[in-house]
PDB file of C-alpha atoms and ligand atoms in Angstrom:
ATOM      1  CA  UNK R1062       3.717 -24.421  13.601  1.00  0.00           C
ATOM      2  CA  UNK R1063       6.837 -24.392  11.815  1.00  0.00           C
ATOM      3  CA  UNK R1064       9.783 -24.490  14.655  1.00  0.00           C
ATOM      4  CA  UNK R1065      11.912 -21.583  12.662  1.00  0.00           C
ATOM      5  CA  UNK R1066       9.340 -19.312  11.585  1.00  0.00           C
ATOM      6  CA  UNK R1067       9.834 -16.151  14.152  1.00  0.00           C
ATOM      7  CA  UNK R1068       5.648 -15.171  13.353  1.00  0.00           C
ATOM      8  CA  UNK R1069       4.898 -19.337  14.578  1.00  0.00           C
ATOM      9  CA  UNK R1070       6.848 -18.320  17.768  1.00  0.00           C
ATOM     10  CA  UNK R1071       4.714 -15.267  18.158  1.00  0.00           C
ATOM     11  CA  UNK R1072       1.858 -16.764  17.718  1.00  0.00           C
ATOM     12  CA  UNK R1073       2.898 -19.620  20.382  1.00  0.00           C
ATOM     13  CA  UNK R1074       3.762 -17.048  22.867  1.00  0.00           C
ATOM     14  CA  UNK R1075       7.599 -17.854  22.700  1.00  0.00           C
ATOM     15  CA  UNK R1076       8.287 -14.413  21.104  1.00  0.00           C
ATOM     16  CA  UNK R1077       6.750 -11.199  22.765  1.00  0.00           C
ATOM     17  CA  UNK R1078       4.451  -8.845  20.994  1.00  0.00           C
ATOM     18  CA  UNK R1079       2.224  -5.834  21.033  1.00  0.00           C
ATOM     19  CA  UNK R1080      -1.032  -7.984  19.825  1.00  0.00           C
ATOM     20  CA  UNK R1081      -4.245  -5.584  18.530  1.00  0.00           C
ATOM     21  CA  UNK R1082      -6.197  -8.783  17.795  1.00  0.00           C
ATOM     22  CA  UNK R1083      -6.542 -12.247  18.194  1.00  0.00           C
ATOM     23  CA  UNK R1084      -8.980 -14.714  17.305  1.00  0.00           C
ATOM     24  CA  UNK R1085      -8.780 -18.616  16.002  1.00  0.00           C
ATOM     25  CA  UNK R1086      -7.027 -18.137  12.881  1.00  0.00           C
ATOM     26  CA  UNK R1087      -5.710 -14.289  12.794  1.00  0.00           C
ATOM     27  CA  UNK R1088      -3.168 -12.819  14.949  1.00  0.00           C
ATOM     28  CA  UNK R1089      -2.560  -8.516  14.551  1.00  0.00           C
ATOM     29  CA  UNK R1090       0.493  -6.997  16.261  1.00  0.00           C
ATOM     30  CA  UNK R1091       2.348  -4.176  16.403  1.00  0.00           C
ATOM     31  CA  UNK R1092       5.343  -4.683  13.743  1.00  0.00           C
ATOM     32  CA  UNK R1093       9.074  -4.881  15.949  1.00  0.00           C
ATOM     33  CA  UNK R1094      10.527  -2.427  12.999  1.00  0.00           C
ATOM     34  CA  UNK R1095       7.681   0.069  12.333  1.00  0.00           C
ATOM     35  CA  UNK R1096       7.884   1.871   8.686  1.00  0.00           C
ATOM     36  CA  UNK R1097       5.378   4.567  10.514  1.00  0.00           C
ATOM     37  CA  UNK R1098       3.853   4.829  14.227  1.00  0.00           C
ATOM     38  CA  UNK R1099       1.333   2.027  14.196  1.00  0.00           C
ATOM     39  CA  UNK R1100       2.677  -0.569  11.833  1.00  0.00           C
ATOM     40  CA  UNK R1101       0.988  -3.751  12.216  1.00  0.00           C
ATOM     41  CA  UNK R1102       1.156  -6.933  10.632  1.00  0.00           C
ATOM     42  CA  UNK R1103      -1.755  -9.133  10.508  1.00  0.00           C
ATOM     43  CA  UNK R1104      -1.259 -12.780  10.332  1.00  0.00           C
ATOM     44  CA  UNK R1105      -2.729 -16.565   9.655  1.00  0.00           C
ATOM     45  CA  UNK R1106      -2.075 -18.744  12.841  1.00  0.00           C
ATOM     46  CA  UNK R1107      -1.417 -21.490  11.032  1.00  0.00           C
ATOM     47  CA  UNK R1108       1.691 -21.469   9.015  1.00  0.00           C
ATOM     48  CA  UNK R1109       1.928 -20.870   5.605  1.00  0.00           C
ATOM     49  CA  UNK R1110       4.142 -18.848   3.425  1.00  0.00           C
ATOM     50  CA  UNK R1111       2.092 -16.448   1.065  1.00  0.00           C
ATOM     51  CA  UNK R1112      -0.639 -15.850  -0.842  1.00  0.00           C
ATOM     52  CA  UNK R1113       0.066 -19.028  -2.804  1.00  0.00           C
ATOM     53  CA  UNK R1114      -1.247 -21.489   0.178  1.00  0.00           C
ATOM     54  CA  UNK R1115      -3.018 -19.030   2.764  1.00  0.00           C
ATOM     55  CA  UNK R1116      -6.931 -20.901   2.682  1.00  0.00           C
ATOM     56  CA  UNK R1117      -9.150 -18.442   1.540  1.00  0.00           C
ATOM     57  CA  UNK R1118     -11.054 -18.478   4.451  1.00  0.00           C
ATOM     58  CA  UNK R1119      -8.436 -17.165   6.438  1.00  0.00           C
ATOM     59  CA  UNK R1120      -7.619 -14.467   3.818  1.00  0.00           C
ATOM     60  CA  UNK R1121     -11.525 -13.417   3.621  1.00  0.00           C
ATOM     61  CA  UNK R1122     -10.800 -12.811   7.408  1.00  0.00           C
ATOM     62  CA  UNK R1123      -7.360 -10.858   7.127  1.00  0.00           C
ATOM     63  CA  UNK R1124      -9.082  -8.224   4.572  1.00  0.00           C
ATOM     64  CA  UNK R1125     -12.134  -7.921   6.767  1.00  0.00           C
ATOM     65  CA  UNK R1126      -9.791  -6.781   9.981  1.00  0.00           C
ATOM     66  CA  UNK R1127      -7.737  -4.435   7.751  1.00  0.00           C
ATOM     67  CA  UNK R1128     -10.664  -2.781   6.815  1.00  0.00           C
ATOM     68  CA  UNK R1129     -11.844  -2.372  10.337  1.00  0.00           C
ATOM     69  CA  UNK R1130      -8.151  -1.637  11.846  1.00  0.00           C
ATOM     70  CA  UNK R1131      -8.321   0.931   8.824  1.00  0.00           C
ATOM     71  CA  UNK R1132     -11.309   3.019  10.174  1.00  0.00           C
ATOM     72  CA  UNK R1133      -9.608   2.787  14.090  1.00  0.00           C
ATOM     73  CA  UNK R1134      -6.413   3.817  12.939  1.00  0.00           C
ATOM     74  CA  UNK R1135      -8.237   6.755  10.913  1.00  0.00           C
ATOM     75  CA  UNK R1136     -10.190   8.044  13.498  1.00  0.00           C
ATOM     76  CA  UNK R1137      -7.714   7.360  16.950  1.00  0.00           C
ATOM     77  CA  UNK R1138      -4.212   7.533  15.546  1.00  0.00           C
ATOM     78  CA  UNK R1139      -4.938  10.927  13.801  1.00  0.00           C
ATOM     79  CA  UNK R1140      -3.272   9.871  10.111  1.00  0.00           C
ATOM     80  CA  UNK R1141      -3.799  10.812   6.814  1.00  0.00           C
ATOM     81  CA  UNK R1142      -3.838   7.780   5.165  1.00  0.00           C
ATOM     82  CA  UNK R1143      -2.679   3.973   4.946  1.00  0.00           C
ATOM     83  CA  UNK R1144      -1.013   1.394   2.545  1.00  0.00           C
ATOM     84  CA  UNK R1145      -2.128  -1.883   3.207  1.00  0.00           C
ATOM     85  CA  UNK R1146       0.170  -4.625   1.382  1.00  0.00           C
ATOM     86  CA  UNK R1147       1.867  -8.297   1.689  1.00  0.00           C
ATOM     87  CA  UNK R1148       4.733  -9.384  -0.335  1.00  0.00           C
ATOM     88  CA  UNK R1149       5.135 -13.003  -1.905  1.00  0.00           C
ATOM     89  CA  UNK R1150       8.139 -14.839  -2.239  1.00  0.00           C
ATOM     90  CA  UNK R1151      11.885 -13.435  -2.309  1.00  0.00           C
ATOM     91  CA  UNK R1152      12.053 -11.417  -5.557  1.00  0.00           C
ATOM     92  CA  UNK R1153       8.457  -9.950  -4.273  1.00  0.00           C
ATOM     93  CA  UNK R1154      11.225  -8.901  -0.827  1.00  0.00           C
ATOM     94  CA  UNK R1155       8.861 -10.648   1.215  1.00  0.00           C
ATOM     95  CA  UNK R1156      11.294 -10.760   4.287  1.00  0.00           C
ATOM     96  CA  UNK R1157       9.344 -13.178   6.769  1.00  0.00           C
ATOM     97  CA  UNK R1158       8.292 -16.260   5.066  1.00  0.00           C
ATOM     98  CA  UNK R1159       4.632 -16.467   7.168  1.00  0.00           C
ATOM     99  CA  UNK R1160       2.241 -15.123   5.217  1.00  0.00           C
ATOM    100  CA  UNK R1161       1.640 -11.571   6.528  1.00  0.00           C
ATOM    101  CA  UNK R1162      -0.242  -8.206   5.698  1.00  0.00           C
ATOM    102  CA  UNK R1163       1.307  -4.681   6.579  1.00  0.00           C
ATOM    103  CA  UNK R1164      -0.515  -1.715   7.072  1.00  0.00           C
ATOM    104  CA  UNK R1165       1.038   1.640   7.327  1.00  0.00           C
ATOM    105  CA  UNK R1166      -0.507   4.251   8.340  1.00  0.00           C
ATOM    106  CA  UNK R1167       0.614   7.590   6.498  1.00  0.00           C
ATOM    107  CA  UNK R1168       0.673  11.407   7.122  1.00  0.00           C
ATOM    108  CA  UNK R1169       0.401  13.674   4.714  1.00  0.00           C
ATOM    109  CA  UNK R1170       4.229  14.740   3.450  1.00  0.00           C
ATOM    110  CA  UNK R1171       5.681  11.623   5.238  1.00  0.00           C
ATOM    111  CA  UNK R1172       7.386  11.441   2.328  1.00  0.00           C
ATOM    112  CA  UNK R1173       7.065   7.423   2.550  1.00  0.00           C
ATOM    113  CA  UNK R1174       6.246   7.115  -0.820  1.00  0.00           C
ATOM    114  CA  UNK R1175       6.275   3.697  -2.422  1.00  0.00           C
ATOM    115  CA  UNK R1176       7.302   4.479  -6.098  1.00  0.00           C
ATOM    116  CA  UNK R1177       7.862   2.375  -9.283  1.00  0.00           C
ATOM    117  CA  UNK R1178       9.008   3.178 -12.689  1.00  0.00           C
ATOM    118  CA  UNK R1179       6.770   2.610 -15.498  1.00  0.00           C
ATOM    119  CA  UNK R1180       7.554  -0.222 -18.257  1.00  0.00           C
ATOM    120  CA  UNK R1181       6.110  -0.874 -21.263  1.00  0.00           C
ATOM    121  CA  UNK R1182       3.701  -3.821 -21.305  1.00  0.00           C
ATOM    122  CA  UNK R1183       1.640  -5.897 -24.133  1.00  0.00           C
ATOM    123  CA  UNK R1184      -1.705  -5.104 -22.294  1.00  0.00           C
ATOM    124  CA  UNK R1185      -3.707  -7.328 -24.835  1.00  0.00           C
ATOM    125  CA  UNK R1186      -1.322 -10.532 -24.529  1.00  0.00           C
ATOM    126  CA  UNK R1187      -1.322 -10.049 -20.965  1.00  0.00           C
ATOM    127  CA  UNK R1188      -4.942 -10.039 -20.715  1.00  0.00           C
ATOM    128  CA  UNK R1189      -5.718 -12.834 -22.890  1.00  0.00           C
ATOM    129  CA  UNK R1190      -3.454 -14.851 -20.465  1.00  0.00           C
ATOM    130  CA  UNK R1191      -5.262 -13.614 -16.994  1.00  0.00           C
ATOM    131  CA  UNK R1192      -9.046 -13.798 -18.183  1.00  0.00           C
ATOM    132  CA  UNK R1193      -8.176 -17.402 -19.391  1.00  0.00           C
ATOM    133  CA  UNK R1194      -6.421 -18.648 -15.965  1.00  0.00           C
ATOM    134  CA  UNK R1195      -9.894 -17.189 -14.286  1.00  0.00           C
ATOM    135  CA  UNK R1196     -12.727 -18.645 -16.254  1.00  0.00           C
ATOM    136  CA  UNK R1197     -10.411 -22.053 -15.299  1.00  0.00           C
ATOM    137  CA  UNK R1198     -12.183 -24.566 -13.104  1.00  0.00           C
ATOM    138  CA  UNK R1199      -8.818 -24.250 -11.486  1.00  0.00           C
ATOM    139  CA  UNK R1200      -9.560 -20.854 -10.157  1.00  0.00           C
ATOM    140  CA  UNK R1201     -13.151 -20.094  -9.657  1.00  0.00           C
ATOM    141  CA  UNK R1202     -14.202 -17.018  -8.276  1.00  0.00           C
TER     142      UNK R1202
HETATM  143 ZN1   ZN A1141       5.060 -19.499  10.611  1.00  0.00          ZN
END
C-alpha cells in the first residue's frame, strides 16, 4: 500500500466505495465521478502505477472480469454499448496513479464519443521497430 494513493485507501477500507467485486488481487467499484451510469474502475490490490509494472497475472485477471462485467452490464443495465480503457502516465491523462481500468457503459446517441484526429504516420518504420521489441527475449509473448 502506498499511504497517498486514494485507490490503496479504498482498497484498505479507509475510503468508502460502491465495490462490484473483490477477490485477492482485484478490487471493482463503482467510479466516485461516473462518465455514464455504471462507471466502474477495476483495480490491482497491490499498488502499482500502470501498465508498465502491473504483473501480468493480475492483468490476465482484470481483462477476464471486464469481459464478464461486460456481458452483466449488457444484459441488466439495459446499454448499448461499452468502452473499456486505462490510461498510462500523465501525458496518457491518467489522473489516479494506481493502475486502473474504466469501463463505460454507452447508449446509443450518448453522444460520449471519444474522438481523435488522424496524423500521418511511417507505418513501415514503425513496424520494423514493434515486431523487433516482440521477438525480444525481453518481451516474450
Ligand atoms: Zn495505490
Amino acid at each position: 500500500m502506498k499511504d497517498s494513493c486514494i485507490f490503496c485507501k479504498i482498497i484498505a477500507g479507509e475510503l468508502p466505495s460502491n465495490k462490484v467485486y473483490e477477490d485477492k488481487a482485484i478490487l471493482a467499484f463503482l467510479d466516485a465521478n461516473p462518465a455514464s451510469e455504471g462507471h466502474t474502475l477495476i483495480i490491482p490490490k497491490e499498488h502499482c502505477e500502470n501498465i508498465y509494472d502491473i504483473e501480468e497475472e493480475t492483468l490476465s485477471k482484470i481483462a477476464v472480469l471486464s469481459k464478464k462485467l461486460a456481458n452483466i452490464y449488457k444484459e441488466r443495465l439495459n446499454i448499448d454499448n461499452i468502452n473499456i480503457l486505462n490510461s498510462n502516465g500523465k501525458y496518457a491523462q491518467q489522473d489516479v496513479p494506481h493502475y486502473h481500468m474504466h469501463l463505460i457503459p454507452r447508449k446509443k446517441d450518448d453522444k460520449k464519443l471519444f474522438k481523435w484526429g488522424k496524423q500521418e504516420v511511417n507505418h513501415k518504420k514503425l513496424l520494423e521497430k514493434i515486431v523487433l521489441e516482440l521477438a525480444d527475449k525481453k518481451y516474450p509473448v
